[in-house]
Each structure stands twice: as C-alpha cells, then as structure tokens.
Short mmCIF file of C-alpha atoms and ligand atoms in Angstrom, two decimals:
data_model
loop_
_atom_site.label_atom_id
_atom_site.label_comp_id
_atom_site.label_asym_id
_atom_site.label_seq_id
_atom_site.Cartn_x
_atom_site.Cartn_y
_atom_site.Cartn_z
CA MET A 1 -5.32 -4.57 -27.92
CA LYS A 2 -4.30 -1.17 -26.56
CA PRO A 3 -2.23 -0.92 -23.24
CA GLU A 4 -3.81 -0.23 -20.36
CA CYS A 5 -2.64 1.49 -16.86
CA LEU A 6 -2.23 -0.78 -14.03
CA ALA A 7 -0.98 0.16 -10.37
CA GLY A 8 -0.41 -1.83 -6.99
CA TRP A 9 -2.54 -1.08 -4.07
CA GLY A 10 -0.41 1.68 -2.85
CA ARG A 11 -1.06 3.58 -6.45
CA THR A 12 2.26 5.10 -6.45
CA ALA A 13 3.83 3.43 -9.74
CA PRO A 14 1.45 3.01 -12.36
CA SER A 15 2.83 1.58 -16.15
CA ARG A 16 1.21 0.46 -19.10
CA ALA A 17 0.78 -2.90 -20.50
CA TYR A 18 -1.15 -5.03 -22.40
CA ILE A 19 -3.72 -7.39 -20.58
CA ALA A 20 -4.32 -10.61 -21.66
CA ARG A 21 -7.51 -12.45 -19.69
CA PRO A 22 -7.31 -16.04 -20.28
CA HIS A 23 -10.35 -18.31 -19.06
CA GLN A 24 -8.63 -21.65 -20.66
CA LEU A 25 -5.39 -22.93 -19.51
CA GLY A 26 -4.29 -23.83 -23.30
CA GLN A 27 -4.36 -19.79 -23.71
CA LEU A 28 -1.48 -19.43 -21.34
CA SER A 29 0.95 -21.96 -23.30
CA ASP A 30 0.18 -19.79 -26.35
CA LEU A 31 1.12 -16.61 -24.63
CA MET A 32 4.36 -18.17 -23.21
CA GLU A 33 5.04 -19.05 -26.92
CA SER A 34 5.12 -15.68 -28.53
CA PRO A 35 6.26 -13.96 -25.55
CA ALA A 36 5.89 -9.96 -25.78
CA PRO A 37 9.39 -8.22 -26.28
CA ARG A 38 8.98 -6.48 -22.64
CA GLY A 39 8.17 -9.71 -20.98
CA ILE A 40 5.24 -11.31 -19.27
CA VAL A 41 3.93 -11.05 -15.83
CA ALA A 42 0.86 -12.73 -14.08
CA ARG A 43 -1.59 -10.63 -11.87
CA GLY A 44 -4.13 -11.72 -9.36
CA LEU A 45 -6.37 -9.28 -7.81
CA GLY A 46 -3.56 -6.60 -7.59
CA ARG A 47 -3.39 -6.31 -3.59
CA SER A 48 0.41 -6.14 -3.80
CA TYR A 49 1.11 -2.86 -3.01
CA GLY A 50 4.06 -1.70 -5.23
CA ASP A 51 5.19 -2.85 -8.81
CA ALA A 52 5.35 -6.86 -8.80
CA ALA A 53 2.28 -7.40 -10.88
CA GLN A 54 3.07 -4.61 -13.75
CA CYS A 55 5.30 -4.89 -16.71
CA ALA A 56 5.57 -1.79 -18.21
CA GLY A 57 5.34 -2.33 -22.36
CA GLY A 58 5.10 -6.06 -21.81
CA THR A 59 1.92 -8.47 -21.38
CA VAL A 60 0.19 -8.77 -17.89
CA VAL A 61 -1.74 -12.05 -17.50
CA ASP A 62 -4.70 -11.40 -15.35
CA VAL A 63 -5.33 -14.84 -14.15
CA THR A 64 -8.48 -14.20 -11.85
CA GLY A 65 -10.71 -15.56 -14.75
CA LEU A 66 -9.26 -18.90 -13.80
CA ASP A 67 -11.16 -19.46 -10.97
CA ARG A 68 -12.64 -22.67 -10.67
CA ILE A 69 -12.90 -25.17 -7.71
CA ARG A 70 -11.76 -28.53 -8.84
CA GLN A 71 -11.99 -30.85 -6.33
CA ALA A 72 -12.35 -30.79 -2.43
CA ASP A 73 -12.04 -33.60 0.23
CA LEU A 74 -14.22 -32.41 2.75
CA THR A 75 -12.98 -34.93 5.74
CA THR A 76 -9.26 -33.58 4.82
CA GLY A 77 -9.80 -30.13 3.92
CA GLN A 78 -7.62 -30.66 0.66
CA VAL A 79 -8.96 -28.38 -1.71
CA ARG A 80 -7.62 -28.33 -5.58
CA VAL A 81 -8.36 -24.86 -7.08
CA GLU A 82 -7.18 -23.01 -10.25
CA ALA A 83 -5.15 -20.23 -9.34
CA GLY A 84 -7.55 -17.03 -9.70
CA VAL A 85 -9.85 -18.54 -6.92
CA SER A 86 -9.43 -15.91 -4.10
CA LEU A 87 -9.46 -16.22 -0.18
CA GLU A 88 -12.84 -14.98 -0.06
CA ALA A 89 -14.12 -17.47 -2.57
CA LEU A 90 -12.47 -20.37 -0.57
CA MET A 91 -13.87 -19.02 2.53
CA ARG A 92 -17.47 -18.74 0.96
CA ALA A 93 -17.16 -22.42 -0.61
CA PHE A 94 -15.56 -23.94 2.66
CA LEU A 95 -16.37 -22.09 5.71
CA PRO A 96 -20.22 -23.32 6.12
CA ARG A 97 -18.20 -26.66 5.71
CA GLY A 98 -15.83 -26.33 8.80
CA TRP A 99 -12.51 -25.37 6.89
CA PHE A 100 -10.86 -22.07 7.14
CA ILE A 101 -7.69 -20.92 4.84
CA PRO A 102 -4.76 -21.85 6.52
CA VAL A 103 -2.96 -18.54 6.51
CA SER A 104 -4.81 -15.40 6.14
CA PRO A 105 -3.15 -11.67 5.04
CA GLY A 106 -5.07 -8.67 6.07
CA THR A 107 -7.27 -8.72 3.13
CA ARG A 108 -9.46 -11.69 1.67
CA HIS A 109 -9.21 -10.18 -1.79
CA VAL A 110 -5.78 -12.26 -2.85
CA THR A 111 -5.83 -15.12 -5.36
CA VAL A 112 -4.20 -18.45 -4.62
CA GLY A 113 -1.57 -17.86 -7.05
CA GLY A 114 -0.64 -14.29 -5.55
CA ALA A 115 -0.51 -16.13 -2.15
CA LEU A 116 1.79 -18.61 -3.33
CA ALA A 117 3.87 -16.09 -5.55
CA ALA A 118 4.23 -13.71 -2.40
CA ASP A 119 4.54 -16.73 0.00
CA ILE A 120 2.04 -14.91 2.20
CA HIS A 121 2.08 -14.93 6.29
CA GLY A 122 -0.74 -14.31 8.37
CA LYS A 123 -1.08 -13.21 12.41
CA ASN A 124 -0.49 -17.14 12.79
CA HIS A 125 3.13 -17.39 11.23
CA HIS A 126 4.84 -18.02 14.62
CA GLN A 127 2.45 -21.29 14.80
CA ASP A 128 1.75 -22.14 11.17
CA GLY A 129 4.29 -20.41 8.96
CA SER A 130 3.70 -19.09 5.30
CA PHE A 131 1.13 -19.98 2.80
CA ALA A 132 3.45 -22.21 0.52
CA ASN A 133 3.67 -24.57 3.67
CA HIS A 134 0.05 -25.20 3.41
CA VAL A 135 0.08 -26.30 -0.30
CA SER A 136 0.76 -29.99 -1.13
CA SER A 137 1.10 -29.55 -4.92
CA LEU A 138 1.01 -26.80 -8.02
CA ASP A 139 1.13 -26.61 -11.54
CA LEU A 140 3.03 -24.03 -13.50
CA ILE A 141 3.53 -23.08 -16.62
CA SER A 142 6.80 -21.70 -17.63
CA PRO A 143 8.97 -20.82 -20.63
CA THR A 144 10.15 -24.04 -20.73
CA GLY A 145 6.96 -25.85 -20.44
CA PRO A 146 4.29 -26.98 -18.01
CA ARG A 147 5.49 -28.84 -14.58
CA SER A 148 3.80 -30.46 -11.80
CA LEU A 149 5.67 -29.35 -8.32
CA THR A 150 5.60 -30.60 -4.95
CA PRO A 151 7.27 -29.23 -2.01
CA SER A 152 9.78 -32.00 -1.53
CA GLY A 153 9.34 -33.96 -4.70
CA PRO A 154 11.88 -34.07 -7.69
CA GLU A 155 11.85 -30.42 -8.50
CA ALA A 156 11.43 -29.04 -5.15
CA ASP A 157 13.89 -25.98 -5.89
CA LEU A 158 11.28 -24.75 -8.44
CA TYR A 159 8.75 -25.47 -6.04
CA TRP A 160 10.47 -23.03 -3.50
CA ALA A 161 11.46 -20.51 -5.99
CA THR A 162 8.05 -20.26 -7.05
CA ALA A 163 6.99 -19.71 -3.39
CA GLY A 164 8.06 -16.18 -2.96
CA GLY A 165 9.35 -15.73 -6.57
CA LEU A 166 6.79 -12.91 -7.30
CA GLY A 167 5.84 -14.93 -10.78
CA LEU A 168 9.53 -14.65 -12.41
CA THR A 169 9.46 -18.86 -12.57
CA GLY A 170 5.76 -19.08 -14.39
CA ILE A 171 2.10 -18.70 -14.31
CA ILE A 172 0.80 -20.63 -11.51
CA THR A 173 -2.80 -22.45 -12.65
CA GLU A 174 -3.52 -24.47 -9.86
CA ALA A 175 -2.79 -25.48 -6.56
CA THR A 176 -4.08 -28.03 -3.84
CA VAL A 177 -4.39 -25.84 -0.46
CA SER A 178 -4.79 -28.02 3.11
CA LEU A 179 -7.52 -26.01 4.99
CA MET A 180 -7.69 -25.88 8.83
CA ALA A 181 -10.69 -27.35 10.31
CA VAL A 182 -12.86 -24.88 12.73
CA GLU A 183 -15.94 -25.38 14.38
CA THR A 184 -17.20 -21.64 14.44
CA ASN A 185 -16.94 -18.06 12.51
CA ARG A 186 -15.69 -16.48 15.76
CA VAL A 187 -12.14 -15.79 17.19
CA ARG A 188 -11.67 -15.85 20.87
CA VAL A 189 -9.39 -12.84 21.49
CA ASP A 190 -7.61 -11.59 24.54
CA THR A 191 -6.68 -7.60 24.50
CA GLU A 192 -4.12 -5.65 26.18
CA ARG A 193 -2.68 -2.00 25.85
CA LEU A 194 0.92 -2.05 26.32
CA ALA A 195 2.30 1.55 27.49
CA ASN A 196 5.43 1.53 25.22
CA LEU A 197 7.46 -0.79 22.47
CA ASP A 198 9.58 -2.37 25.42
CA GLU A 199 6.29 -3.69 27.12
CA LEU A 200 4.87 -4.79 24.22
CA MET A 201 8.07 -6.78 23.16
CA ALA A 202 8.23 -8.56 26.50
CA ALA A 203 4.84 -9.28 26.46
CA MET A 204 4.75 -11.18 22.90
CA GLU A 205 7.96 -12.78 23.78
CA ALA A 206 6.30 -14.10 26.88
CA GLY A 207 2.83 -15.44 25.52
CA ASP A 208 2.46 -15.59 21.89
CA GLU A 209 3.27 -19.16 21.78
CA ALA A 210 -0.06 -19.68 23.79
CA TYR A 211 -1.92 -18.20 21.08
CA ARG A 212 -2.40 -19.17 17.33
CA TYR A 213 -2.95 -15.67 16.43
CA SER A 214 -1.24 -12.73 17.73
CA VAL A 215 -0.78 -9.05 16.27
CA ALA A 216 0.04 -5.77 17.72
CA TRP A 217 -0.99 -2.28 16.66
CA VAL A 218 1.46 0.27 17.12
CA ASP A 219 1.37 4.12 17.56
CA CYS A 220 4.16 4.80 15.64
CA LEU A 221 3.46 8.93 16.46
CA ALA A 222 4.01 8.61 20.06
CA LYS A 223 7.02 9.60 21.37
CA GLY A 224 9.37 9.17 24.66
CA ARG A 225 8.46 6.97 27.39
CA SER A 226 4.85 5.84 25.24
CA LEU A 227 7.69 5.31 21.69
CA GLY A 228 5.63 2.15 20.54
CA ARG A 229 3.05 1.79 22.76
CA ALA A 230 0.30 -0.41 21.39
CA VAL A 231 -2.92 -2.67 21.74
CA LEU A 232 -2.01 -6.07 21.18
CA THR A 233 -4.54 -8.62 20.35
CA ARG A 234 -4.23 -12.26 20.23
CA GLY A 235 -6.29 -15.35 20.29
CA ASP A 236 -7.80 -18.59 18.74
CA HIS A 237 -10.77 -19.70 16.34
CA ALA A 238 -13.68 -20.20 18.95
CA THR A 239 -14.93 -23.89 19.63
CA LEU A 240 -18.98 -24.58 19.25
CA ALA A 241 -19.19 -25.04 22.90
CA GLU A 242 -17.53 -21.45 23.68
CA LEU A 243 -20.12 -20.03 21.48
CA PRO A 244 -23.94 -18.72 23.24
CA ALA A 245 -26.34 -21.03 22.56
CA LYS A 246 -28.28 -18.43 20.29
CA GLN A 247 -25.86 -17.85 18.20
CA ARG A 248 -24.82 -21.98 17.70
CA PRO A 249 -27.32 -22.80 14.77
CA ALA A 250 -25.72 -19.78 12.57
CA ALA A 251 -21.71 -20.94 13.90
CA LEU A 252 -20.32 -21.33 10.50
CA ALA A 253 -22.46 -18.58 8.19
CA TYR A 254 -20.27 -16.57 6.31
CA ASP A 255 -21.53 -13.74 4.47
CA PRO A 256 -19.06 -10.71 4.35
CA ARG A 257 -19.99 -7.23 3.28
CA VAL A 258 -18.37 -3.89 2.06
CA ARG A 259 -20.30 -1.23 4.47
CA VAL A 260 -19.34 1.93 2.69
CA ARG A 261 -17.18 2.70 -0.24
CA VAL A 262 -14.66 5.71 -0.84
CA PRO A 263 -15.41 7.73 -4.01
CA ALA A 264 -13.24 7.77 -6.59
CA VAL A 265 -11.54 11.05 -6.20
CA VAL A 266 -10.48 11.96 -2.50
CA PRO A 267 -8.86 15.28 -3.13
CA GLY A 268 -5.55 15.61 -0.92
CA GLY A 269 -6.43 12.58 0.68
CA LEU A 270 -8.03 12.08 4.18
CA LEU A 271 -4.97 10.52 5.79
CA ASN A 272 -2.74 13.11 6.72
CA LEU A 273 -0.63 13.44 9.82
CA ALA A 274 -3.57 15.63 12.08
CA THR A 275 -6.05 12.90 11.23
CA VAL A 276 -3.75 10.14 11.76
CA ARG A 277 -2.66 11.65 15.07
CA ALA A 278 -6.30 11.95 16.06
CA PHE A 279 -7.08 8.24 15.57
CA ASN A 280 -4.29 6.77 17.56
CA GLU A 281 -5.08 8.52 20.02
CA LEU A 282 -8.74 7.46 19.97
CA TRP A 283 -7.84 4.12 18.82
CA TYR A 284 -5.26 3.71 22.02
CA ARG A 285 -7.65 5.34 24.17
CA LYS A 286 -10.69 3.18 22.94
CA ALA A 287 -8.97 -0.19 23.40
CA PRO A 288 -9.72 -1.79 26.89
CA ARG A 289 -6.57 -2.08 29.36
CA ARG A 290 -7.16 -5.95 29.32
CA GLU A 291 -9.77 -8.19 28.33
CA HIS A 292 -9.78 -11.69 28.16
CA GLY A 293 -11.92 -14.04 25.62
CA ARG A 294 -14.20 -11.58 23.78
CA LEU A 295 -15.66 -13.58 20.51
CA HIS A 296 -14.98 -11.52 17.68
CA PRO A 297 -16.26 -12.34 14.05
CA LEU A 298 -13.85 -14.01 11.68
CA THR A 299 -14.21 -10.81 9.17
CA GLY A 300 -13.71 -8.32 12.12
CA PHE A 301 -10.51 -9.90 13.45
CA PHE A 302 -8.71 -10.97 9.75
CA HIS A 303 -9.88 -8.51 7.47
CA PRO A 304 -11.73 -4.88 8.97
CA LEU A 305 -10.08 -3.01 5.97
CA ASP A 306 -12.31 -5.00 3.97
CA ALA A 307 -15.21 -3.40 5.21
CA ILE A 308 -14.43 -0.37 3.33
CA GLY A 309 -14.43 -0.67 -0.62
CA SER A 310 -11.50 0.92 -2.11
CA TRP A 311 -10.07 2.36 1.12
CA ASN A 312 -6.39 2.89 -0.80
CA ARG A 313 -8.40 5.80 -2.32
CA LEU A 314 -8.50 7.86 0.92
CA TYR A 315 -4.68 8.49 0.38
CA GLY A 316 -5.47 10.66 -2.26
CA SER A 317 -3.85 10.71 -5.82
CA ARG A 318 -0.63 10.32 -5.07
CA GLY A 319 -1.03 6.73 -2.88
CA PHE A 320 0.80 5.33 -0.44
CA LEU A 321 3.81 3.03 0.29
CA GLN A 322 3.32 0.01 2.97
CA TYR A 323 7.00 -0.42 4.34
CA GLN A 324 7.37 -4.22 6.01
CA LEU A 325 10.56 -5.25 7.32
CA VAL A 326 11.70 -8.20 9.45
CA VAL A 327 14.60 -8.23 11.99
CA PRO A 328 15.98 -11.46 13.11
CA PHE A 329 15.61 -12.15 17.01
CA GLY A 330 18.39 -10.38 18.99
CA ALA A 331 18.31 -7.40 16.82
CA GLU A 332 15.62 -5.73 18.79
CA ASP A 333 17.81 -2.54 19.13
CA THR A 334 17.10 -2.37 15.73
CA LEU A 335 13.73 -2.37 15.74
CA ARG A 336 13.58 0.12 18.59
CA LEU A 337 15.69 2.46 16.25
CA CYS A 338 13.59 1.88 13.17
CA VAL A 339 10.39 3.31 15.39
CA GLU A 340 12.44 5.98 16.82
CA ARG A 341 13.20 7.25 13.47
CA LEU A 342 9.66 6.91 12.09
CA SER A 343 8.06 8.55 15.54
CA ASP A 344 10.96 11.54 15.06
CA SER A 345 10.06 11.78 11.46
CA GLY A 346 6.49 12.01 12.18
CA CYS A 347 5.62 10.50 9.14
CA ALA A 348 1.82 9.63 9.59
CA SER A 349 1.18 5.69 9.81
CA PHE A 350 -2.31 5.00 10.14
CA LEU A 351 -1.76 1.25 10.10
CA ALA A 352 1.67 -0.11 11.86
CA VAL A 353 1.63 -3.52 12.67
CA LEU A 354 4.23 -5.75 14.79
CA LYS A 355 3.92 -9.54 14.57
CA ARG A 356 6.43 -12.15 15.42
CA PHE A 357 7.54 -14.67 12.85
CA GLY A 358 8.72 -18.55 12.99
CA PRO A 359 11.56 -20.16 11.14
CA GLY A 360 11.46 -19.07 7.72
CA ASP A 361 10.69 -21.95 4.72
CA PRO A 362 13.34 -22.90 2.16
CA GLY A 363 11.83 -20.23 -0.49
CA PRO A 364 15.27 -18.27 -1.19
CA LEU A 365 12.92 -15.23 -1.91
CA SER A 366 10.39 -15.72 0.77
CA PHE A 367 10.22 -12.92 3.18
CA PRO A 368 9.46 -14.59 6.60
CA MET A 369 12.26 -15.39 8.93
CA ALA A 370 12.51 -15.72 12.70
CA GLY A 371 12.14 -12.31 13.93
CA TRP A 372 10.02 -9.13 14.62
CA THR A 373 8.21 -7.85 11.66
CA LEU A 374 6.89 -4.45 11.27
CA ALA A 375 4.52 -3.27 8.50
CA LEU A 376 3.49 0.33 8.01
CA ASP A 377 1.51 2.39 5.58
CA ILE A 378 2.41 6.20 5.08
CA PRO A 379 1.47 8.34 2.61
CA ALA A 380 3.73 8.95 -0.82
CA GLY A 381 3.73 12.82 -0.27
CA ALA A 382 5.18 12.71 3.68
CA PRO A 383 8.75 14.74 3.52
CA GLN A 384 11.77 13.18 3.39
CA LEU A 385 10.06 9.56 3.28
CA TRP A 386 12.59 8.43 0.54
CA SER A 387 15.96 9.38 2.89
CA LEU A 388 13.79 7.83 5.73
CA LEU A 389 13.10 4.48 4.34
CA ASP A 390 16.45 4.17 2.60
CA GLY A 391 18.23 4.83 5.98
CA LEU A 392 15.80 1.92 7.58
CA ASP A 393 16.94 -0.58 4.72
CA GLU A 394 20.54 0.13 5.40
CA GLU A 395 19.75 -0.71 9.20
CA VAL A 396 17.66 -3.51 8.47
CA ALA A 397 19.72 -5.32 5.86
CA GLY A 398 22.88 -4.69 8.50
CA CYS A 399 21.26 -6.60 10.99
CA GLY A 400 20.43 -9.67 8.94
CA GLY A 401 16.72 -8.28 8.07
CA ARG A 402 14.75 -7.87 4.86
CA VAL A 403 12.03 -5.97 3.49
CA TYR A 404 9.13 -7.68 1.63
CA LEU A 405 8.96 -7.34 -2.03
CA ALA A 406 5.33 -7.91 -2.42
CA LYS A 407 4.76 -4.54 -0.75
CA ASP A 408 8.04 -2.76 -2.00
CA SER A 409 7.83 -0.12 -4.92
CA ARG A 410 11.50 1.56 -4.01
CA LEU A 411 13.96 -0.34 -2.77
CA ARG A 412 17.67 0.01 -3.97
CA PRO A 413 18.97 -3.22 -5.93
CA GLU A 414 22.49 -3.00 -4.28
CA LEU A 415 20.84 -4.19 -1.19
CA LEU A 416 18.90 -7.25 -2.49
CA PRO A 417 21.47 -9.80 -1.79
CA ASN A 418 22.20 -8.95 1.71
CA MET A 419 18.92 -9.09 2.30
CA TYR A 420 17.86 -12.46 0.71
CA PRO A 421 21.48 -14.43 0.85
CA LEU A 422 19.87 -16.94 -1.37
CA LEU A 423 19.32 -15.14 -4.00
CA ASP A 424 21.66 -16.42 -6.34
CA LYS A 425 20.33 -20.04 -5.77
CA TRP A 426 16.89 -18.69 -7.01
CA LYS A 427 18.27 -17.02 -9.64
CA ALA A 428 20.34 -20.11 -11.21
CA VAL A 429 16.57 -22.12 -10.73
CA ARG A 430 14.86 -19.28 -12.50
CA ASP A 431 17.83 -19.35 -14.95
CA GLN A 432 16.79 -23.06 -16.04
CA VAL A 433 13.07 -22.36 -16.45
CA ASP A 434 13.09 -19.12 -17.90
CA PRO A 435 16.68 -18.96 -19.66
CA ASP A 436 15.62 -16.32 -22.39
CA ARG A 437 13.82 -14.10 -19.90
CA VAL A 438 10.38 -14.15 -21.05
CA LEU A 439 8.98 -13.25 -17.50
CA SER A 440 9.63 -9.94 -16.52
CA SER A 441 8.05 -7.02 -14.27
CA ASP A 442 8.58 -3.60 -13.12
CA LEU A 443 9.80 -4.59 -9.94
CA ALA A 444 12.40 -7.58 -11.68
CA ARG A 445 13.76 -4.81 -13.89
CA ARG A 446 13.70 -2.06 -10.64
CA LEU A 447 15.51 -4.70 -8.62
CA GLY A 448 17.91 -6.36 -11.50
CA LEU A 449 15.89 -9.61 -11.10
CA VAL A 450 16.16 -9.49 -15.10
CA GLU A 451 18.62 -7.68 -17.33
CA GLY A 452 17.50 -4.74 -19.55
CA PRO A 453 16.05 -1.04 -19.20
C1 FAD B 1 -5.07 -4.75 2.97
C2 FAD B 1 -4.02 -5.61 2.41
C3 FAD B 1 -3.46 -6.42 3.92
C4 FAD B 1 -2.40 -7.25 3.41
N1 FAD B 1 -1.79 -8.11 4.38
C5 FAD B 1 -0.87 -8.71 4.16
C6 FAD B 1 -0.33 -9.76 5.01
O1 FAD B 1 -0.90 -9.96 6.57
N2 FAD B 1 0.73 -10.49 5.22
C7 FAD B 1 0.97 -10.88 3.59
O2 FAD B 1 1.79 -11.47 3.29
N3 FAD B 1 0.61 -9.83 2.33
C8 FAD B 1 -0.27 -9.25 3.06
N4 FAD B 1 -0.78 -8.25 1.91
C9 FAD B 1 -0.03 -8.47 0.47
C10 FAD B 1 -0.64 -9.41 -0.71
O3 FAD B 1 -1.09 -10.68 0.47
C11 FAD B 1 0.28 -10.12 -1.45
O4 FAD B 1 0.70 -8.93 -2.20
C12 FAD B 1 -0.81 -10.98 -2.36
O5 FAD B 1 0.34 -11.33 -3.18
C13 FAD B 1 -1.58 -10.23 -3.38
O6 FAD B 1 -1.93 -10.88 -3.70
P1 FAD B 1 -3.07 -10.87 -5.28
O7 FAD B 1 -3.79 -11.91 -5.75
O8 FAD B 1 -3.47 -9.63 -5.20
O9 FAD B 1 -1.37 -10.54 -6.40
P2 FAD B 1 -0.83 -9.69 -7.09
O10 FAD B 1 -0.89 -8.50 -6.17
O11 FAD B 1 -1.59 -9.04 -8.46
O12 FAD B 1 0.57 -10.21 -7.73
C14 FAD B 1 1.19 -10.18 -6.75
C15 FAD B 1 2.52 -11.02 -7.24
O13 FAD B 1 2.14 -12.41 -7.52
C16 FAD B 1 2.39 -12.65 -8.69
N5 FAD B 1 1.28 -13.36 -8.98
C17 FAD B 1 0.08 -13.28 -9.10
N6 FAD B 1 -0.73 -14.51 -9.70
C18 FAD B 1 0.39 -15.57 -9.95
C19 FAD B 1 0.09 -16.28 -10.37
N7 FAD B 1 -1.08 -17.07 -10.97
N8 FAD B 1 1.27 -17.05 -11.01
C20 FAD B 1 2.31 -16.90 -10.88
N9 FAD B 1 2.31 -15.49 -10.03
C21 FAD B 1 1.18 -14.75 -9.46
C22 FAD B 1 2.42 -11.48 -9.32
O14 FAD B 1 3.31 -11.53 -10.76
C23 FAD B 1 3.06 -10.49 -8.42
O15 FAD B 1 4.50 -10.81 -8.68
C24 FAD B 1 -1.78 -7.46 1.80
C25 FAD B 1 -2.13 -6.64 1.39
C26 FAD B 1 -3.30 -5.85 1.30
C27 FAD B 1 -3.75 -5.00 0.52
#
C-alpha cells in the first residue's frame, strides 16, 4: 500500500498517510489490533477545514464505505445508521417522508461520524443545541474494545468525550439519530439589513428567541460607522398551509444539484481583497432592507455553497483558513475588537457569519458554549495573517472563549487548556480507552493531545 496525500477542506496543511477503506465492521477491529506506529484516525467526507482527519505517516480510516441505513422508525423519526452515512443521504431518504436532520451545518457533505466527532452546530444552536444532543446511542470501536454508548448511560463520560473528541477516543461505527418532523421543503425567512455590528447584536439579542434558525452575514471589510454591517436572516420550517397551492403536491421533494464545478486549477485564486470587497458591497446592497416571510428552498437556505462543486479551489493552490471563535455573552467588547482588527487588517473574508449559541453540552472538547460565534474564511496567503489570528486567539482565550478545533489548523497548543478548561477530564477518559495512544492525528500531535513528534 502506498501513502496518499490528504488535506482538510481549506487545503493548507496536506500530509501523507496510508488509507484503509473498510466496508465491514470486522475490518475496523483488525486495524485497531495491529495499529500503525504513527497512529490511526477516522475520516469522513473531509469537510473539517484543518488537519483533524489526517495522520502523517499513520493510517487514516476512510469510513465513508460504512454507509448503510440500518433501521428507521417513521413514526418517531429515530434512525439507526452507519457512521459513513452523509447528511445528504439522510435528507434524500427521509425528507420525502417528513423528517429533516436536527442540526445542519453549512454543507450537507458531512458524515454522521464526522458530525458527532466535531459535535457540529447549526443556525438553530440557540434553540436545539448541537448534534450530540440528538443522538440517543452510538457504537464505538476503541483500542480497548467495542462499546455501545448513550448520553446518560453507564459510560456517559466516554459518550461525551467522543462528541467533539475528533476521533481520538475511537472510530464511531453506528449511531441512532433523532430526526425533526417537517411538513415542507421550504423555510419561511425574515431578512433585515443592519447598518453596523451594534445594531446587529441588538437585533439578534432582542429577536433570536422567536426563531428556530438565525444567522447573520457580516461585512468584515466595512469600517467606521459601518463596521460589522450585516444581513440577518431568521426563520423556521414552513408549514404545508403556508405553501402556495401549486407547490403543495411536491412539498417534500428533495433533489439537490451541483450547478457549476470549479476547475482543478484556479491560478492565483479568485477570492482576493478586490473581488471580496466588490462581492461584499453587492451582497449588502442586494439584500432587502426588511423582508418578511419569504419562502426559501431548504437547499438554498442551509447549503448554498454546495451548489458550487469544489468551491474551495476558488482560493487557489495556497488554500484558505477557516477561523471560528466563540466568546461568552458579556464579552461583546472582545467580539467588537476582533471585528475591528479584521477590518483594519484588510483580510478578505468572503464568508463571515455571526450566530448566537445557547448553552453548551457536557462534551469537554465540544465547541459551542453560550455566547456569540463568528466564523470567517480567509485566504492563506493574506499578509500578517498568522500574527493577526494569534492576537485574536489571545483575546478570545482571555475572555473565556475558544476556537473551533474542527476548523483549526494553526492554534498554539499552550492556549488549549484556557479555551477548553475540561481538557484534563477529556484526557482522563481518553487514557482509559486508549492508554497506548493508538489513535492520533496531525491535529492531535500539533496540539499536544498525544505525545510524540
Ligand atoms: C462549507 C462548510 C460549512 C460548514 N459549516 C459548519 C457549521 O455550520 N457548523 C459546524 O459545526 N461545522 C461546520 N463545518 C465543519 C464540518 O461540519 C465538520 O468539520 C465535520 O466534522 C465534517 O464531517 P466529515 O464527515 O467531513 O468529517 P472529517 O472532516 O473527515 O473528519 C472530522 C473529524 O471527525 C473525525 N471523524 C470522522 N468520522 C469519524 C468516525 N466515524 N469516528 C470517529 N471520528 C470520526 C475525524 O477523525 C476528524 O477528527 C462546515 C464545513 C464546511 C466545508
């Protein structure tokens, strides 16, 4: 077997590993029993932006071949699936029967295993929490044997160490997910344009509780009185009665398509300061000042970028970083400072989104915590990027916030215990299931979650 090159979605830190592609669960136990010297880590659809699903010189287990739907109860919405089943596959199978995924990230190309291992959140975190809260049980193959885990059962600590544990407690093989009942494939959306960050935060604080979904696109290049100007979209699933009569017969149809595909090579990248500035201006101006109750297709509302195949190539061969922070409520000044520094630096963030999180869950490495979360895409070659982000990390850690590890590729390890104060608890649980450090990844080595070079 030859090593293959793997990267995260941001394409910034590729490394070579041996790839195992099991199709049967038994093959996973064999892999755990004869581990590679540089360790093993699972990989889903590779949508984590950084190096979480890579393991230089070790074995990466591509779980996407384990993609069977085992059981489905269409009266309760409980589905038992293998971990390589994607969120898209879940929606294709169950939306026509009136069931939607409980937590939807910005792409549908994420596996159930990857969704659990990053404990992903969506635009509804303030109402519904993160993915691990919608799973009633999971099966894990760890170096010390297979386990069946539930969120409040005898090994609940291991369940929560696995949720957000980035594959470092074992390979998730199956999970039971609770889907959400919906009547249609549309979202009823209210849109508002806000002139600056303060207006935006005030609007979100006052109104988010009335909506299941809320997200703001923020213009991180705007300055002065327009700093943080934004387009806020909030909504909920439309009911059948809200659909025009002619749409009702196909109310639950679901067949998302890729509209265009970015070629393999985009010299120099298309997303630079000039194009992003022009895009931001257009996007802000094109949004309605205030619009109420427009019906949007689910795909456009939740996964607009999936219409462009391989859109990450738009950033050119150097790739891009995704930086996502959360600061607790009460630390609004830190959030403002971060947006000011980004705007001053002129870092061209084409996608900057602000959301409000509700309370976090018991997962020691789970990212969401009650507060404001800002996510940014930034081209990797941007000048002074490293020092800018190092500075933001300090500010975020200093106010009790953290950055999202599933998107990280550059955090300095010394900040990790500040950002994740339950880190030692997570390590103690991990030590029990993986005392010999069979599980490892580029991220785990970089952040000192496993010892060794
Ligand atoms: C366009 C885009 C938008 C996104 N939006 C959001 C968002 O809104 N909210 C959010 O939370 N995230 C978001 N993400 C990040 C993404 O949801 C997570 O990184 C998710 O983990 C990716 O799943 P995956 O199947 O691609 O896993 P991979 O990227 O392949 O792996 C991610 C991690 O999960 C582990 N893992 C994967 N499968 C298993 C398994 N079976 N057992 C154990 N560990 C496993 C890997 O080891 C790795 O540590 C977005 C990503 C993209 C590209």
